[in-house]
Short mmCIF file of C-alpha atoms in Angstrom, two decimals:
data_model
loop_
_atom_site.label_atom_id
_atom_site.label_comp_id
_atom_site.label_asym_id
_atom_site.label_seq_id
_atom_site.Cartn_x
_atom_site.Cartn_y
_atom_site.Cartn_z
CA MET A 1 -31.01 -17.84 -17.76
CA ALA A 2 -34.29 -16.43 -16.51
CA ASP A 3 -35.49 -19.67 -14.93
CA ALA A 4 -32.24 -20.40 -13.07
CA ALA A 5 -32.53 -20.82 -9.33
CA PRO A 6 -31.12 -17.91 -7.33
CA PRO A 7 -27.68 -18.50 -5.81
CA LYS A 8 -27.75 -20.07 -2.39
CA ARG A 9 -26.76 -17.91 0.55
CA GLY A 10 -23.00 -17.89 0.84
CA TRP A 11 -22.55 -18.76 -2.83
CA SER A 12 -19.18 -17.80 -4.28
CA ILE A 13 -17.04 -18.43 -7.31
CA ALA A 14 -15.42 -21.23 -5.31
CA HIS A 15 -18.78 -23.01 -5.16
CA LEU A 16 -19.02 -22.77 -8.94
CA ILE A 17 -15.51 -24.15 -9.50
CA ALA A 18 -16.18 -26.97 -7.02
CA SER A 19 -19.22 -28.08 -9.00
CA PRO A 20 -18.64 -31.37 -10.88
CA ARG A 21 -20.92 -30.10 -13.64
CA PHE A 22 -18.79 -26.97 -14.04
CA GLN A 23 -15.59 -29.02 -14.15
CA SER A 24 -17.06 -31.24 -16.86
CA SER A 25 -18.10 -28.17 -18.86
CA VAL A 26 -14.69 -26.57 -18.59
CA ALA A 27 -13.07 -29.73 -19.94
CA ARG A 28 -15.14 -29.33 -23.14
CA ILE A 29 -14.29 -25.64 -23.72
CA PRO A 30 -11.03 -25.26 -25.69
CA VAL A 31 -10.10 -21.91 -24.13
CA LEU A 32 -10.46 -23.24 -20.57
CA ARG A 33 -9.26 -26.80 -21.18
CA ARG A 34 -5.60 -25.89 -20.68
CA LEU A 35 -6.35 -24.21 -17.35
CA ALA A 36 -8.34 -27.24 -16.21
CA ARG A 37 -5.49 -29.54 -17.24
CA ARG A 38 -2.99 -27.44 -15.31
CA ASP A 39 -5.17 -27.46 -12.18
CA GLY A 40 -5.67 -31.19 -12.56
CA ASP A 41 -1.95 -31.86 -12.85
CA ALA A 42 -1.27 -29.72 -9.79
CA LEU A 43 -3.92 -31.56 -7.80
CA MET A 44 -2.46 -34.90 -8.84
CA ASP A 45 0.96 -33.73 -7.66
CA LEU A 46 -0.57 -33.03 -4.26
CA VAL A 47 -2.37 -36.38 -4.16
CA ALA A 48 0.71 -38.34 -5.24
CA GLY A 49 3.33 -36.26 -3.46
CA PHE A 50 4.28 -38.96 -0.97
CA VAL A 51 4.76 -41.51 -3.76
CA HIS A 52 6.93 -39.02 -5.63
CA SER A 53 9.08 -38.55 -2.52
CA GLN A 54 9.46 -42.29 -2.11
CA ILE A 55 10.53 -42.66 -5.74
CA LEU A 56 13.12 -39.96 -5.06
CA LEU A 57 14.30 -41.76 -1.92
CA ALA A 58 14.69 -45.06 -3.80
CA VAL A 59 16.67 -43.38 -6.58
CA VAL A 60 18.98 -41.76 -4.02
CA GLU A 61 19.42 -44.90 -1.90
CA LEU A 62 20.36 -46.93 -4.99
CA GLN A 63 22.65 -44.11 -6.22
CA LEU A 64 21.13 -44.39 -9.69
CA LEU A 65 21.83 -40.75 -10.55
CA HIS A 66 25.50 -41.18 -9.69
CA ARG A 67 25.68 -44.23 -11.94
CA LEU A 68 24.06 -42.35 -14.81
CA MET A 69 26.67 -39.59 -14.52
CA ASP A 70 29.01 -42.01 -16.31
CA GLY A 71 26.63 -42.25 -19.26
CA PRO A 72 23.36 -43.92 -20.28
CA ALA A 73 22.45 -47.31 -18.83
CA ASP A 74 19.56 -49.72 -19.27
CA ALA A 75 17.44 -51.28 -16.54
CA PRO A 76 19.47 -54.53 -16.29
CA ASP A 77 22.68 -52.51 -15.87
CA LEU A 78 21.10 -50.33 -13.18
CA ALA A 79 19.61 -53.37 -11.44
CA ALA A 80 23.02 -55.04 -11.06
CA GLY A 81 23.98 -55.32 -7.42
CA THR A 82 20.70 -53.91 -6.10
CA GLY A 83 18.89 -57.19 -5.44
CA ILE A 84 15.94 -55.79 -7.40
CA ASP A 85 14.53 -57.28 -10.61
CA ALA A 86 15.34 -55.27 -13.74
CA ARG A 87 11.65 -54.93 -14.60
CA ARG A 88 11.03 -53.24 -11.27
CA ILE A 89 14.07 -51.00 -11.70
CA ALA A 90 12.51 -49.95 -15.02
CA ILE A 91 9.31 -49.00 -13.18
CA LEU A 92 11.39 -46.91 -10.77
CA CYS A 93 13.35 -45.28 -13.59
CA ASP A 94 10.21 -44.44 -15.54
CA GLY A 95 8.88 -42.80 -12.39
CA ALA A 96 12.12 -40.82 -12.17
CA VAL A 97 11.67 -39.79 -15.81
CA ALA A 98 8.17 -38.54 -15.01
CA LEU A 99 9.63 -36.49 -12.13
CA GLY A 100 12.30 -34.96 -14.35
CA LEU A 101 15.26 -36.71 -12.71
CA MET A 102 16.08 -38.93 -15.69
CA ARG A 103 15.44 -39.00 -19.43
CA ARG A 104 14.76 -41.87 -21.74
CA ALA A 105 17.71 -42.68 -23.98
CA ARG A 106 18.31 -45.00 -26.91
CA ARG A 107 20.07 -47.28 -24.44
CA GLY A 108 17.80 -47.13 -21.43
CA TYR A 109 18.11 -44.00 -19.32
CA ARG A 110 20.33 -40.96 -18.89
CA ILE A 111 20.50 -38.34 -16.14
CA ALA A 112 18.37 -35.22 -16.67
CA ARG A 113 19.25 -31.65 -15.76
CA ARG A 114 17.16 -31.80 -12.58
CA GLY A 115 18.86 -35.00 -11.50
CA ALA A 116 22.30 -33.48 -12.05
CA ALA A 117 21.22 -30.39 -10.12
CA LEU A 118 20.21 -32.62 -7.20
CA LEU A 119 23.74 -34.04 -7.07
CA GLY A 120 25.13 -30.50 -7.12
CA VAL A 121 23.35 -29.38 -3.92
CA PRO A 122 25.55 -30.23 -0.90
CA GLY A 123 23.67 -32.14 1.76
CA LEU A 124 20.51 -32.70 -0.30
CA GLU A 125 21.02 -36.45 -0.66
CA GLY A 126 21.62 -36.70 3.09
CA MET A 127 18.40 -34.81 3.75
CA ILE A 128 16.49 -37.15 1.44
CA ARG A 129 17.91 -40.21 3.21
CA HIS A 130 16.88 -38.67 6.52
CA HIS A 131 13.30 -38.04 5.41
CA PRO A 132 11.85 -41.42 6.46
CA VAL A 133 12.09 -40.20 10.07
CA LEU A 134 9.91 -37.20 9.23
CA TYR A 135 7.60 -39.28 7.04
CA ARG A 136 6.87 -41.66 9.89
CA ASP A 137 5.81 -38.70 12.01
CA MET A 138 3.75 -37.35 9.10
CA ALA A 139 2.04 -40.70 8.50
CA ASP A 140 -0.72 -39.47 10.81
CA PRO A 141 -0.72 -35.70 10.26
CA LEU A 142 -3.66 -35.15 12.58
CA ALA A 143 -1.80 -36.84 15.43
CA LEU A 144 1.19 -34.61 14.71
CA LEU A 145 -0.99 -31.50 14.78
CA ARG A 146 -2.60 -32.57 18.04
CA GLY A 147 0.81 -32.94 19.69
CA GLY A 148 2.67 -35.73 21.42
CA GLU A 149 6.06 -37.41 21.16
CA THR A 150 7.56 -37.81 17.71
CA GLU A 151 10.42 -39.84 16.33
CA LEU A 152 12.04 -36.69 14.97
CA SER A 153 12.17 -35.17 18.44
CA ARG A 154 14.23 -38.18 19.55
CA PHE A 155 16.52 -37.81 16.54
CA TRP A 156 17.51 -34.26 17.48
CA PRO A 157 18.17 -34.43 21.25
CA TYR A 158 20.79 -31.68 21.00
CA VAL A 159 18.05 -29.04 21.12
CA PHE A 160 17.32 -29.96 24.73
CA GLY A 161 20.78 -28.93 25.91
CA ALA A 162 24.37 -30.10 26.04
CA GLY A 163 23.72 -33.04 28.32
CA ALA A 164 21.46 -34.72 25.78
CA ALA A 165 24.09 -34.65 23.05
CA GLU A 166 26.83 -36.60 24.80
CA ASP A 167 26.09 -39.79 22.87
CA PRO A 168 28.81 -39.95 20.15
CA ALA A 169 26.57 -41.75 17.67
CA THR A 170 23.88 -39.08 17.98
CA ALA A 171 26.43 -36.30 17.61
CA GLU A 172 27.89 -37.99 14.54
CA ARG A 173 24.48 -38.36 12.90
CA TYR A 174 23.70 -34.71 13.57
CA SER A 175 27.07 -33.44 12.40
CA ARG A 176 27.14 -35.52 9.23
CA LEU A 177 23.64 -34.46 8.18
CA MET A 178 24.10 -30.77 8.93
CA SER A 179 27.69 -30.26 7.83
CA ASP A 180 27.15 -30.61 4.09
CA SER A 181 23.93 -28.59 4.06
CA GLN A 182 25.65 -25.79 5.99
CA ILE A 183 28.04 -25.33 3.08
CA LEU A 184 25.12 -24.24 0.93
CA VAL A 185 23.74 -22.07 3.75
CA ALA A 186 27.14 -20.37 4.06
CA GLU A 187 27.29 -19.76 0.32
CA GLU A 188 23.83 -18.20 0.24
CA THR A 189 24.38 -16.14 3.41
CA LEU A 190 27.71 -14.69 2.31
CA ALA A 191 26.24 -13.82 -1.08
CA ARG A 192 23.52 -11.84 0.70
CA ILE A 193 25.52 -9.96 3.33
CA ASP A 194 29.03 -8.50 3.32
CA LEU A 195 30.97 -9.41 6.47
CA SER A 196 34.37 -8.27 5.19
CA ASP A 197 34.39 -5.29 7.57
CA ALA A 198 33.89 -7.39 10.72
CA THR A 199 36.70 -7.50 13.25
CA GLU A 200 35.63 -10.80 14.79
CA VAL A 201 32.72 -13.07 13.90
CA LEU A 202 31.27 -15.37 16.57
CA ASP A 203 29.18 -18.17 15.06
CA VAL A 204 26.82 -19.42 17.77
CA GLY A 205 25.74 -23.02 17.23
CA GLY A 206 28.35 -23.20 14.48
CA GLY A 207 28.48 -26.99 14.34
CA THR A 208 31.55 -28.33 12.57
CA GLY A 209 32.61 -24.92 11.28
CA ALA A 210 31.30 -24.97 7.71
CA PHE A 211 30.12 -21.35 7.85
CA LEU A 212 33.28 -19.96 9.42
CA ALA A 213 35.45 -21.93 7.00
CA ALA A 214 33.59 -20.39 4.07
CA LEU A 215 33.73 -16.93 5.67
CA GLY A 216 37.45 -17.20 6.36
CA GLN A 217 38.23 -18.24 2.81
CA ARG A 218 36.08 -15.44 1.40
CA HIS A 219 37.30 -12.61 3.65
CA PRO A 220 40.90 -12.55 4.94
CA HIS A 221 40.55 -10.08 7.81
CA PRO A 222 37.90 -11.09 10.37
CA ARG A 223 38.93 -13.26 13.30
CA LEU A 224 36.77 -16.38 13.58
CA HIS A 225 35.22 -17.76 16.77
CA LEU A 226 32.92 -20.78 16.96
CA PHE A 227 30.70 -21.59 19.94
CA ASP A 228 28.91 -24.94 20.16
CA LEU A 229 28.50 -28.12 22.19
CA PRO A 230 31.57 -30.10 23.28
CA ALA A 231 30.62 -33.04 21.05
CA VAL A 232 31.38 -31.09 17.83
CA VAL A 233 34.47 -29.15 18.95
CA ALA A 234 37.04 -31.62 17.61
CA GLN A 235 35.40 -31.74 14.17
CA ALA A 236 35.15 -27.96 14.03
CA GLU A 237 38.81 -27.52 14.92
CA ALA A 238 39.82 -30.08 12.31
CA ARG A 239 37.72 -28.44 9.58
CA LEU A 240 39.07 -24.95 10.31
CA ALA A 241 42.64 -26.24 10.42
CA HIS A 242 42.16 -28.09 7.13
CA ALA A 243 40.90 -24.82 5.60
CA GLY A 244 44.15 -23.16 6.69
CA LEU A 245 42.40 -21.00 9.27
CA ALA A 246 43.82 -22.35 12.52
CA GLY A 247 45.73 -19.12 13.12
CA ARG A 248 42.59 -16.99 12.80
CA ALA A 249 40.05 -19.31 14.37
CA HIS A 250 39.14 -20.24 17.94
CA VAL A 251 36.57 -22.75 19.16
CA THR A 252 34.81 -22.51 22.53
CA ALA A 253 32.76 -25.41 23.88
CA GLY A 254 29.48 -24.58 25.56
CA SER A 255 25.72 -24.41 25.39
CA PHE A 256 24.01 -21.05 24.99
CA ARG A 257 21.28 -22.42 27.23
CA ASP A 258 23.66 -22.93 30.15
CA ASP A 259 26.83 -20.92 29.49
CA PRO A 260 27.56 -17.24 28.83
CA LEU A 261 28.44 -16.34 25.28
CA PRO A 262 32.07 -15.43 24.60
CA LYS A 263 32.70 -11.69 24.24
CA GLY A 264 34.94 -9.82 21.86
CA ALA A 265 33.06 -10.24 18.57
CA ASP A 266 31.48 -7.30 16.79
CA THR A 267 29.39 -9.65 14.62
CA ILE A 268 27.47 -12.70 15.86
CA THR A 269 25.91 -15.11 13.40
CA LEU A 270 23.04 -17.56 13.89
CA ASN A 271 22.88 -20.03 11.03
CA ARG A 272 19.86 -22.33 11.22
CA VAL A 273 19.62 -21.90 14.98
CA LEU A 274 16.47 -19.96 15.88
CA TYR A 275 14.00 -22.28 14.18
CA ASP A 276 15.19 -25.12 16.41
CA HIS A 277 13.84 -23.38 19.50
CA ALA A 278 10.71 -21.97 21.11
CA ASP A 279 10.08 -18.23 21.33
CA GLU A 280 11.16 -17.95 24.96
CA THR A 281 14.49 -19.67 24.21
CA VAL A 282 15.02 -17.45 21.17
CA ALA A 283 14.25 -14.32 23.22
CA ALA A 284 16.76 -15.34 25.88
CA LEU A 285 19.41 -16.11 23.24
CA LEU A 286 18.94 -12.79 21.45
CA SER A 287 19.18 -10.94 24.78
CA ALA A 288 22.42 -12.80 25.54
CA ILE A 289 23.76 -11.88 22.10
CA ARG A 290 22.92 -8.23 22.69
CA ALA A 291 24.80 -8.36 25.98
CA ALA A 292 27.82 -9.97 24.31
CA LEU A 293 28.02 -7.41 21.49
CA PRO A 294 29.56 -3.93 21.74
CA PRO A 295 27.35 -0.90 20.95
CA GLY A 296 26.62 -0.95 17.23
CA GLY A 297 27.52 -4.63 17.02
CA ARG A 298 25.70 -6.72 14.45
CA VAL A 299 23.71 -9.93 14.61
CA VAL A 300 22.99 -11.99 11.49
CA VAL A 301 20.14 -14.52 11.34
CA SER A 302 20.18 -16.99 8.46
CA GLU A 303 17.67 -19.83 8.18
CA PRO A 304 14.65 -20.92 6.13
CA MET A 305 11.65 -18.72 6.90
CA THR A 306 7.93 -18.82 6.28
CA GLY A 307 6.17 -16.33 4.06
CA GLY A 308 4.10 -14.73 6.82
CA VAL A 309 0.90 -13.40 5.27
CA SER A 310 2.01 -14.89 1.92
CA PRO A 311 2.82 -18.54 2.79
CA ASN A 312 5.57 -20.15 0.73
CA ARG A 313 6.26 -23.79 -0.09
CA SER A 314 9.63 -24.24 1.57
CA GLY A 315 8.79 -22.40 4.77
CA ASN A 316 5.12 -23.15 5.30
CA ALA A 317 4.71 -26.49 3.53
CA TYR A 318 7.98 -28.05 4.69
CA PHE A 319 9.99 -26.40 7.47
CA ALA A 320 6.90 -25.46 9.49
CA PHE A 321 5.97 -29.14 9.70
CA TYR A 322 9.55 -30.29 10.17
CA THR A 323 9.97 -28.06 13.21
CA LEU A 324 6.54 -29.10 14.45
CA ALA A 325 7.71 -32.72 14.41
CA MET A 326 10.94 -31.72 16.16
CA GLY A 327 8.76 -30.61 19.03
CA THR A 328 10.87 -27.67 20.20
CA GLY A 329 11.04 -24.94 17.61
CA ARG A 330 9.07 -23.40 14.79
CA ALA A 331 9.64 -21.79 11.43
CA ARG A 332 9.09 -18.03 11.55
CA SER A 333 8.57 -15.27 9.02
CA PRO A 334 11.07 -12.43 8.56
CA ASP A 335 8.59 -10.10 10.29
CA GLU A 336 8.35 -12.39 13.32
CA ILE A 337 12.12 -12.59 13.64
CA ALA A 338 12.40 -8.82 13.23
CA LYS A 339 9.98 -8.33 16.14
CA LEU A 340 12.02 -10.70 18.31
CA LEU A 341 15.18 -8.78 17.43
CA LYS A 342 13.63 -5.44 18.28
CA ALA A 343 12.23 -6.79 21.56
CA ALA A 344 15.78 -7.91 22.49
CA GLY A 345 17.18 -4.41 21.98
CA PHE A 346 18.26 -4.42 18.34
CA GLU A 347 17.52 -1.80 15.72
CA ALA A 348 18.18 -1.15 12.04
CA VAL A 349 16.75 -4.55 11.16
CA ARG A 350 17.45 -5.29 7.52
CA ASP A 351 15.98 -8.02 5.35
CA HIS A 352 18.66 -9.22 2.94
CA GLY A 353 16.24 -11.63 1.27
CA THR A 354 16.99 -14.93 -0.44
CA SER A 355 17.45 -16.38 -3.88
CA ARG A 356 16.94 -19.96 -2.64
CA PRO A 357 14.27 -19.97 0.09
CA PHE A 358 14.61 -23.73 0.56
CA VAL A 359 18.18 -23.03 1.74
CA THR A 360 17.95 -19.88 3.85
CA HIS A 361 16.76 -16.28 4.23
CA VAL A 362 18.99 -13.61 5.76
CA LEU A 363 18.27 -10.81 8.26
CA SER A 364 20.65 -8.55 10.16
CA ALA A 365 20.29 -6.00 12.95
CA ARG A 366 22.44 -3.71 15.09
CA ARG A 367 22.64 -3.41 18.85
CA LYS A 368 21.29 -0.11 20.12
CA ASP A 369 23.98 2.19 21.52
#
C-alpha cells in the first residue's frame, strides 16, 4: 500500500497483533481463524482461571467425582445431602463438564478421564482443599508482590524452626496435607534416580516417612534414617513400622536450623525442603549436609523447580507464587540449585529431570573428596 503511513517508531509485530482491526481481519480469514480461536480460548482460560479453580474446589468439597465413580447420576441425585438446589448442582456439573472433569450421560453425568485421573493423584484433593488459603493471599496480587504478612505464612509456621511447630493442631494439618503428596514425590524421585547402592539414606525434613517407606519397599539393602521435628516423629515411626521397616529404620528428632545433622549416611535426601527456605538457609543446610557426608557421599534434591530462562507453568506460574506467599522460601531453577550445591562443596551435579514437573524435579551431586 503506497499511501500507508510509515510504521511508528518502536513498531513491532506485537503492535500489529494487538490492533483490534487486525484481530477483526484475522477472524474473517479462514486460514487464520483457527489460530485466532485458539488464542482466544487460551486468553479466556487466563481470564476465567480463578472461576475454574473454584468450580474444581466445589466439586472436590462435595465429593462429586467420588460419587460418579459408582456410575452415572443426575443433578437431583448429586444434590442429595449437599443442601444445594439441584438446578445449581447442574450448573456446577456443566462447569465440570466444560473443564473435562465430567461428561454428559443419558442419565445426567458420568466421571471423565481427567476427573478419574484427579482421584488417582495422592494428595491432590488435599491440595485443592487447601487452596483457599493461597487464594486469599492472591486476592490482591499487587499487595503480595509488594510484601507483607500473608495468611499462608501463618499456615506453615514450621519453616521458622522447631519451636513454632509445637502446636499439635498445626503439626497435624501440615502432616496430613504433605503426607499423601509425598507418596507421589517418592514415586517420581525413585523412578528418576537409583538409590539401591546406598548403604544408609538420611532423609532430612522427612516428615511422616513417606519417602523412606517407599525407598525401603523398593530397595531391600539401604538402612533408613529420618530427621525431622519432634512433632512428626511418632507418625514417622508408625508409618515405617507399618511398612515392615522398623528393623531397618531409625528416626531422629531435631531441626536442621538448630541441631547438627546425624552422621553415618552416604546418601542424604531433601524432598521438597529447599524451596521452603531462603538462600542463606539453603546454603547453611547444604554446607551441613556436606559436613555430614563422607567423601564421595551423595545428596539428592527433589522438589518442583522453575524453568529458569524458559519459565514453566508449574514452577513459575504456581510454586513461585506459593513460596512467595509463604514468605520464607522461593522456587528455584535446576541451574540455581546446581550453583548452590557447587558453592557448598559438591561436584558432579547431575540433572535427572522430571516427567511430572508439577510433582518434582530431581538433581543429585557428590561431595568433593
